[in-house]
PDB file of C-alpha atoms in Angstrom:
ATOM      1  CA  UNK A1195      48.116 -17.456  29.795  1.00  0.00           C
ATOM      2  CA  UNK A1196      45.439 -15.385  28.000  1.00  0.00           C
ATOM      3  CA  UNK A1197      46.274 -11.788  27.256  1.00  0.00           C
ATOM      4  CA  UNK A1198      43.515  -9.746  28.980  1.00  0.00           C
ATOM      5  CA  UNK A1199      43.902  -7.039  26.359  1.00  0.00           C
ATOM      6  CA  UNK A1200      43.031  -9.402  23.482  1.00  0.00           C
ATOM      7  CA  UNK A1201      39.435  -9.351  22.188  1.00  0.00           C
ATOM      8  CA  UNK A1202      37.172 -12.069  23.571  1.00  0.00           C
ATOM      9  CA  UNK A1203      35.921 -14.498  20.970  1.00  0.00           C
ATOM     10  CA  UNK A1204      32.204 -15.187  21.182  1.00  0.00           C
ATOM     11  CA  UNK A1205      31.239 -18.757  21.984  1.00  0.00           C
ATOM     12  CA  UNK A1206      29.804 -20.432  18.897  1.00  0.00           C
ATOM     13  CA  UNK A1207      27.401 -23.348  18.628  1.00  0.00           C
ATOM     14  CA  UNK A1208      29.137 -26.178  16.796  1.00  0.00           C
ATOM     15  CA  UNK A1209      25.867 -27.373  15.257  1.00  0.00           C
ATOM     16  CA  UNK A1210      24.226 -24.230  13.842  1.00  0.00           C
ATOM     17  CA  UNK A1211      27.481 -22.196  13.618  1.00  0.00           C
ATOM     18  CA  UNK A1212      25.902 -19.199  15.314  1.00  0.00           C
ATOM     19  CA  UNK A1213      26.825 -17.389  18.495  1.00  0.00           C
ATOM     20  CA  UNK A1214      25.533 -19.234  21.540  1.00  0.00           C
ATOM     21  CA  UNK A1215      23.324 -16.258  22.337  1.00  0.00           C
ATOM     22  CA  UNK A1216      21.680 -16.588  18.892  1.00  0.00           C
ATOM     23  CA  UNK A1217      21.635 -20.384  18.669  1.00  0.00           C
ATOM     24  CA  UNK A1218      18.750 -21.786  16.595  1.00  0.00           C
ATOM     25  CA  UNK A1219      19.116 -25.453  17.559  1.00  0.00           C
ATOM     26  CA  UNK A1220      15.949 -25.342  19.674  1.00  0.00           C
ATOM     27  CA  UNK A1221      14.044 -24.930  16.394  1.00  0.00           C
ATOM     28  CA  UNK A1222      15.389 -28.173  14.960  1.00  0.00           C
ATOM     29  CA  UNK A1223      12.568 -30.629  14.229  1.00  0.00           C
ATOM     30  CA  UNK A1224      14.088 -33.975  13.170  1.00  0.00           C
ATOM     31  CA  UNK A1225      12.421 -35.380  10.059  1.00  0.00           C
ATOM     32  CA  UNK A1226      13.237 -38.062   7.535  1.00  0.00           C
ATOM     33  CA  UNK A1227      12.544 -37.866   3.823  1.00  0.00           C
ATOM     34  CA  UNK A1228      11.995 -40.529   1.208  1.00  0.00           C
ATOM     35  CA  UNK A1229      13.923 -38.502  -1.362  1.00  0.00           C
ATOM     36  CA  UNK A1230      17.505 -37.448  -0.739  1.00  0.00           C
ATOM     37  CA  UNK A1231      18.566 -33.833  -0.311  1.00  0.00           C
ATOM     38  CA  UNK A1232      21.834 -32.215  -1.374  1.00  0.00           C
ATOM     39  CA  UNK A1233      22.331 -28.543  -0.509  1.00  0.00           C
ATOM     40  CA  UNK A1234      25.064 -26.710  -2.407  1.00  0.00           C
ATOM     41  CA  UNK A1235      25.664 -23.565  -0.377  1.00  0.00           C
ATOM     42  CA  UNK A1236      27.421 -20.469  -1.672  1.00  0.00           C
ATOM     43  CA  UNK A1237      30.268 -19.449   0.696  1.00  0.00           C
ATOM     44  CA  UNK A1238      28.690 -16.030   1.325  1.00  0.00           C
ATOM     45  CA  UNK A1239      25.653 -17.729   2.888  1.00  0.00           C
ATOM     46  CA  UNK A1240      27.543 -19.705   5.542  1.00  0.00           C
ATOM     47  CA  UNK A1241      27.620 -16.934   8.170  1.00  0.00           C
ATOM     48  CA  UNK A1242      24.571 -15.023   6.966  1.00  0.00           C
ATOM     49  CA  UNK A1243      22.238 -14.587   9.947  1.00  0.00           C
ATOM     50  CA  UNK A1244      19.183 -14.811   7.685  1.00  0.00           C
ATOM     51  CA  UNK A1245      20.224 -18.055   6.028  1.00  0.00           C
ATOM     52  CA  UNK A1246      17.790 -20.957   6.447  1.00  0.00           C
ATOM     53  CA  UNK A1247      19.803 -23.786   4.863  1.00  0.00           C
ATOM     54  CA  UNK A1248      21.592 -24.759   8.070  1.00  0.00           C
ATOM     55  CA  UNK A1249      18.284 -25.217   9.884  1.00  0.00           C
ATOM     56  CA  UNK A1250      17.023 -27.275   6.946  1.00  0.00           C
ATOM     57  CA  UNK A1251      20.120 -29.471   7.058  1.00  0.00           C
ATOM     58  CA  UNK A1252      19.912 -29.971  10.822  1.00  0.00           C
ATOM     59  CA  UNK A1253      16.234 -30.932  10.623  1.00  0.00           C
ATOM     60  CA  UNK A1254      16.409 -33.342   7.711  1.00  0.00           C
ATOM     61  CA  UNK A1255      18.142 -36.610   8.534  1.00  0.00           C
ATOM     62  CA  UNK A1256      20.518 -37.814   5.845  1.00  0.00           C
ATOM     63  CA  UNK A1257      20.722 -34.478   4.053  1.00  0.00           C
ATOM     64  CA  UNK A1258      24.092 -33.248   2.843  1.00  0.00           C
ATOM     65  CA  UNK A1259      25.357 -29.661   2.831  1.00  0.00           C
ATOM     66  CA  UNK A1260      28.427 -28.748   0.799  1.00  0.00           C
ATOM     67  CA  UNK A1261      29.909 -25.255   0.605  1.00  0.00           C
ATOM     68  CA  UNK A1262      31.384 -23.894  -2.610  1.00  0.00           C
ATOM     69  CA  UNK A1263      30.830 -21.812  -5.706  1.00  0.00           C
ATOM     70  CA  UNK A1264      32.756 -23.677  -8.402  1.00  0.00           C
ATOM     71  CA  UNK A1265      33.093 -27.370  -7.582  1.00  0.00           C
ATOM     72  CA  UNK A1266      35.699 -29.650  -9.127  1.00  0.00           C
ATOM     73  CA  UNK A1267      33.875 -31.758 -11.759  1.00  0.00           C
ATOM     74  CA  UNK A1268      34.898 -35.020 -10.117  1.00  0.00           C
ATOM     75  CA  UNK A1269      33.819 -33.837  -6.673  1.00  0.00           C
ATOM     76  CA  UNK A1270      30.461 -32.620  -7.964  1.00  0.00           C
ATOM     77  CA  UNK A1271      29.848 -35.812  -9.918  1.00  0.00           C
ATOM     78  CA  UNK A1272      30.504 -37.842  -6.762  1.00  0.00           C
ATOM     79  CA  UNK A1273      28.100 -35.691  -4.743  1.00  0.00           C
ATOM     80  CA  UNK A1274      25.367 -35.928  -7.360  1.00  0.00           C
ATOM     81  CA  UNK A1275      25.812 -39.656  -7.802  1.00  0.00           C
ATOM     82  CA  UNK A1276      25.930 -40.584  -4.128  1.00  0.00           C
ATOM     83  CA  UNK A1277      23.556 -43.359  -3.055  1.00  0.00           C
ATOM     84  CA  UNK A1278      22.882 -44.243  -6.688  1.00  0.00           C
ATOM     85  CA  UNK A1279      19.956 -41.821  -6.894  1.00  0.00           C
ATOM     86  CA  UNK A1280      19.047 -39.576  -9.796  1.00  0.00           C
ATOM     87  CA  UNK A1281      19.761 -35.890  -9.057  1.00  0.00           C
ATOM     88  CA  UNK A1282      16.941 -33.431  -9.696  1.00  0.00           C
ATOM     89  CA  UNK A1283      17.788 -29.718  -9.594  1.00  0.00           C
ATOM     90  CA  UNK A1284      15.341 -27.403  -7.850  1.00  0.00           C
ATOM     91  CA  UNK A1285      15.537 -24.370 -10.100  1.00  0.00           C
ATOM     92  CA  UNK A1286      13.177 -22.145 -12.128  1.00  0.00           C
ATOM     93  CA  UNK A1287      12.456 -22.888 -15.756  1.00  0.00           C
ATOM     94  CA  UNK A1288      15.019 -21.425 -18.130  1.00  0.00           C
ATOM     95  CA  UNK A1289      15.570 -22.097 -21.827  1.00  0.00           C
ATOM     96  CA  UNK A1290      17.048 -25.612 -21.881  1.00  0.00           C
ATOM     97  CA  UNK A1291      20.412 -26.244 -23.460  1.00  0.00           C
ATOM     98  CA  UNK A1292      20.541 -28.843 -26.269  1.00  0.00           C
ATOM     99  CA  UNK A1293      22.242 -31.290 -23.884  1.00  0.00           C
ATOM    100  CA  UNK A1294      19.712 -30.914 -21.081  1.00  0.00           C
ATOM    101  CA  UNK A1295      17.321 -33.855 -20.624  1.00  0.00           C
ATOM    102  CA  UNK A1296      13.583 -33.403 -20.183  1.00  0.00           C
ATOM    103  CA  UNK A1297      12.834 -32.199 -16.618  1.00  0.00           C
ATOM    104  CA  UNK A1298      11.023 -35.353 -15.502  1.00  0.00           C
ATOM    105  CA  UNK A1299      11.882 -36.928 -12.139  1.00  0.00           C
ATOM    106  CA  UNK A1300      12.115 -40.697 -11.715  1.00  0.00           C
ATOM    107  CA  UNK A1301       8.799 -42.199 -10.559  1.00  0.00           C
ATOM    108  CA  UNK A1302       9.826 -43.198  -7.023  1.00  0.00           C
ATOM    109  CA  UNK A1303      10.941 -40.616  -4.408  1.00  0.00           C
ATOM    110  CA  UNK A1304      13.505 -43.129  -3.152  1.00  0.00           C
ATOM    111  CA  UNK A1305      15.236 -42.853  -6.538  1.00  0.00           C
ATOM    112  CA  UNK A1306      15.608 -39.055  -6.351  1.00  0.00           C
ATOM    113  CA  UNK A1307      18.094 -36.660  -4.788  1.00  0.00           C
ATOM    114  CA  UNK A1308      16.776 -33.108  -4.726  1.00  0.00           C
ATOM    115  CA  UNK A1309      19.644 -30.681  -5.398  1.00  0.00           C
ATOM    116  CA  UNK A1310      19.182 -27.193  -3.949  1.00  0.00           C
ATOM    117  CA  UNK A1311      21.391 -24.163  -4.589  1.00  0.00           C
ATOM    118  CA  UNK A1312      21.529 -22.047  -1.433  1.00  0.00           C
ATOM    119  CA  UNK A1313      22.418 -18.578  -2.695  1.00  0.00           C
ATOM    120  CA  UNK A1314      20.939 -15.297  -3.816  1.00  0.00           C
ATOM    121  CA  UNK A1315      19.362 -15.464  -7.267  1.00  0.00           C
ATOM    122  CA  UNK A1316      22.372 -13.721  -8.801  1.00  0.00           C
ATOM    123  CA  UNK A1317      24.843 -16.033  -7.079  1.00  0.00           C
ATOM    124  CA  UNK A1318      22.792 -19.126  -7.930  1.00  0.00           C
ATOM    125  CA  UNK A1319      22.937 -18.213 -11.614  1.00  0.00           C
ATOM    126  CA  UNK A1320      26.701 -17.868 -11.305  1.00  0.00           C
ATOM    127  CA  UNK A1321      26.944 -21.271  -9.603  1.00  0.00           C
ATOM    128  CA  UNK A1322      24.940 -22.766 -12.449  1.00  0.00           C
ATOM    129  CA  UNK A1323      27.239 -21.134 -14.997  1.00  0.00           C
ATOM    130  CA  UNK A1324      30.412 -22.276 -13.236  1.00  0.00           C
ATOM    131  CA  UNK A1325      29.230 -25.875 -12.861  1.00  0.00           C
ATOM    132  CA  UNK A1326      28.138 -27.228 -16.279  1.00  0.00           C
ATOM    133  CA  UNK A1327      27.199 -30.537 -14.681  1.00  0.00           C
ATOM    134  CA  UNK A1328      24.397 -28.772 -12.819  1.00  0.00           C
ATOM    135  CA  UNK A1329      23.108 -27.354 -16.100  1.00  0.00           C
ATOM    136  CA  UNK A1330      22.656 -30.869 -17.479  1.00  0.00           C
ATOM    137  CA  UNK A1331      20.392 -32.030 -14.655  1.00  0.00           C
ATOM    138  CA  UNK A1332      16.631 -32.484 -15.016  1.00  0.00           C
ATOM    139  CA  UNK A1333      14.830 -29.731 -13.142  1.00  0.00           C
ATOM    140  CA  UNK A1334      11.945 -29.234 -10.816  1.00  0.00           C
ATOM    141  CA  UNK A1335      10.445 -25.734 -10.943  1.00  0.00           C
ATOM    142  CA  UNK A1336       7.893 -24.623  -8.368  1.00  0.00           C
ATOM    143  CA  UNK A1337       4.800 -22.899  -9.718  1.00  0.00           C
ATOM    144  CA  UNK A1338       1.720 -21.376  -8.090  1.00  0.00           C
ATOM    145  CA  UNK A1339       3.244 -21.250  -4.631  1.00  0.00           C
ATOM    146  CA  UNK A1340       1.961 -19.222  -1.698  1.00  0.00           C
ATOM    147  CA  UNK A1341       3.857 -16.039  -0.741  1.00  0.00           C
ATOM    148  CA  UNK A1342       6.971 -16.609   1.333  1.00  0.00           C
ATOM    149  CA  UNK A1343       6.955 -16.193   5.108  1.00  0.00           C
ATOM    150  CA  UNK A1344      10.586 -15.052   4.858  1.00  0.00           C
ATOM    151  CA  UNK A1345       9.869 -11.458   5.881  1.00  0.00           C
ATOM    152  CA  UNK A1346      13.394 -10.881   7.179  1.00  0.00           C
ATOM    153  CA  UNK A1347      14.902 -11.019   3.703  1.00  0.00           C
ATOM    154  CA  UNK A1348      13.872  -9.071   0.637  1.00  0.00           C
ATOM    155  CA  UNK A1349      12.658 -10.935  -2.431  1.00  0.00           C
ATOM    156  CA  UNK A1350      12.072  -9.620  -5.940  1.00  0.00           C
ATOM    157  CA  UNK A1351       8.669 -11.321  -6.022  1.00  0.00           C
ATOM    158  CA  UNK A1352       6.274 -12.768  -3.426  1.00  0.00           C
ATOM    159  CA  UNK A1353       6.630 -16.300  -4.818  1.00  0.00           C
ATOM    160  CA  UNK A1354      10.401 -16.360  -4.250  1.00  0.00           C
ATOM    161  CA  UNK A1355      10.957 -18.618  -1.266  1.00  0.00           C
ATOM    162  CA  UNK A1356      13.698 -19.209   1.248  1.00  0.00           C
ATOM    163  CA  UNK A1357      15.884 -22.268   0.742  1.00  0.00           C
ATOM    164  CA  UNK A1358      14.073 -24.109   3.519  1.00  0.00           C
ATOM    165  CA  UNK A1359      10.589 -23.263   2.237  1.00  0.00           C
ATOM    166  CA  UNK A1360      11.444 -24.201  -1.351  1.00  0.00           C
ATOM    167  CA  UNK A1361      13.052 -27.497  -0.364  1.00  0.00           C
ATOM    168  CA  UNK A1362      10.161 -28.444   1.930  1.00  0.00           C
ATOM    169  CA  UNK A1363       7.605 -27.724  -0.795  1.00  0.00           C
ATOM    170  CA  UNK A1364       9.629 -29.562  -3.452  1.00  0.00           C
ATOM    171  CA  UNK A1365      10.118 -32.644  -1.278  1.00  0.00           C
ATOM    172  CA  UNK A1366       6.416 -32.700  -0.445  1.00  0.00           C
ATOM    173  CA  UNK A1367       5.562 -32.626  -4.149  1.00  0.00           C
ATOM    174  CA  UNK A1368       8.091 -35.324  -5.046  1.00  0.00           C
ATOM    175  CA  UNK A1369       6.777 -37.555  -2.279  1.00  0.00           C
ATOM    176  CA  UNK A1370       3.098 -36.716  -2.817  1.00  0.00           C
ATOM    177  CA  UNK A1371       2.662 -35.855   0.865  1.00  0.00           C
ATOM    178  CA  UNK A1372       1.700 -32.160   1.316  1.00  0.00           C
ATOM    179  CA  UNK A1373       1.530 -32.281   5.119  1.00  0.00           C
ATOM    180  CA  UNK A1374       4.744 -34.169   5.816  1.00  0.00           C
ATOM    181  CA  UNK A1375       6.958 -31.088   6.063  1.00  0.00           C
ATOM    182  CA  UNK A1376       4.612 -28.846   8.062  1.00  0.00           C
ATOM    183  CA  UNK A1377       6.821 -29.281  11.196  1.00  0.00           C
ATOM    184  CA  UNK A1378       9.756 -27.991   9.152  1.00  0.00           C
ATOM    185  CA  UNK A1379       7.805 -24.925   8.052  1.00  0.00           C
ATOM    186  CA  UNK A1380       6.671 -24.333  11.644  1.00  0.00           C
ATOM    187  CA  UNK A1381      10.307 -24.463  12.765  1.00  0.00           C
ATOM    188  CA  UNK A1382      11.165 -21.963  10.048  1.00  0.00           C
ATOM    189  CA  UNK A1383       8.462 -19.606  11.295  1.00  0.00           C
ATOM    190  CA  UNK A1384       9.934 -19.760  14.798  1.00  0.00           C
ATOM    191  CA  UNK A1385      13.412 -19.132  13.377  1.00  0.00           C
ATOM    192  CA  UNK A1386      12.153 -16.037  11.530  1.00  0.00           C
ATOM    193  CA  UNK A1387      10.385 -14.722  14.641  1.00  0.00           C
ATOM    194  CA  UNK A1388      13.545 -15.179  16.700  1.00  0.00           C
ATOM    195  CA  UNK A1389      15.676 -13.214  14.252  1.00  0.00           C
ATOM    196  CA  UNK A1390      13.098 -10.452  13.952  1.00  0.00           C
ATOM    197  CA  UNK A1391      12.770 -10.174  17.736  1.00  0.00           C
ATOM    198  CA  UNK A1392      16.516  -9.899  18.294  1.00  0.00           C
ATOM    199  CA  UNK A1393      17.216  -7.499  15.451  1.00  0.00           C
ATOM    200  CA  UNK A1394      14.607  -4.888  14.427  1.00  0.00           C
ATOM    201  CA  UNK A1395      16.659  -4.191  11.305  1.00  0.00           C
ATOM    202  CA  UNK A1396      16.045  -7.755  10.122  1.00  0.00           C
ATOM    203  CA  UNK A1397      12.358  -7.439  10.972  1.00  0.00           C
ATOM    204  CA  UNK A1398      12.099  -4.770   8.237  1.00  0.00           C
ATOM    205  CA  UNK A1399      13.289  -7.313   5.667  1.00  0.00           C
ATOM    206  CA  UNK A1400      16.428  -5.351   4.849  1.00  0.00           C
TER     207      UNK A1400
END
């Protein structure tokens, strides 16, 4: 028998992990990609209302989302080597280490797994530091991108994108198909509008 004095737990959507009243599953637009996608999500982002990685994962068939900050080397190697594809890290240009290979992706999208770190910039740098295997990966850096539509979350610069926006743009460039991920970006816009409408504090980009 339930104790009537105990606090009531809010019903949660098993797919998007949000409260049923704030479910974002109606924004899911199923898409397939020629390249693979591996999202490494920092634990602090899992329950963050502003986080876009879950929507990205739900939309993109075959994508993988793993939560952690410091991964066991064997576990990370298995994730990066899944499907026999070459991992390509989506990350800004930084001075390469002597062991880092040239940041050139394999020629065919089907041979690539795009690896995305879902974290704040500070936390992503820490994830990179704690996982030397990530440091050794060839990189894809996005340049000359349009300003982000992620108005619910502050960025240090206009070109800094949400996880979903960055992944969509990177996949489009890898696959040479600029319009393929427009439905994903449209879903993201609806997601942002929903959050802003339900929480004026988020609408200010705080």
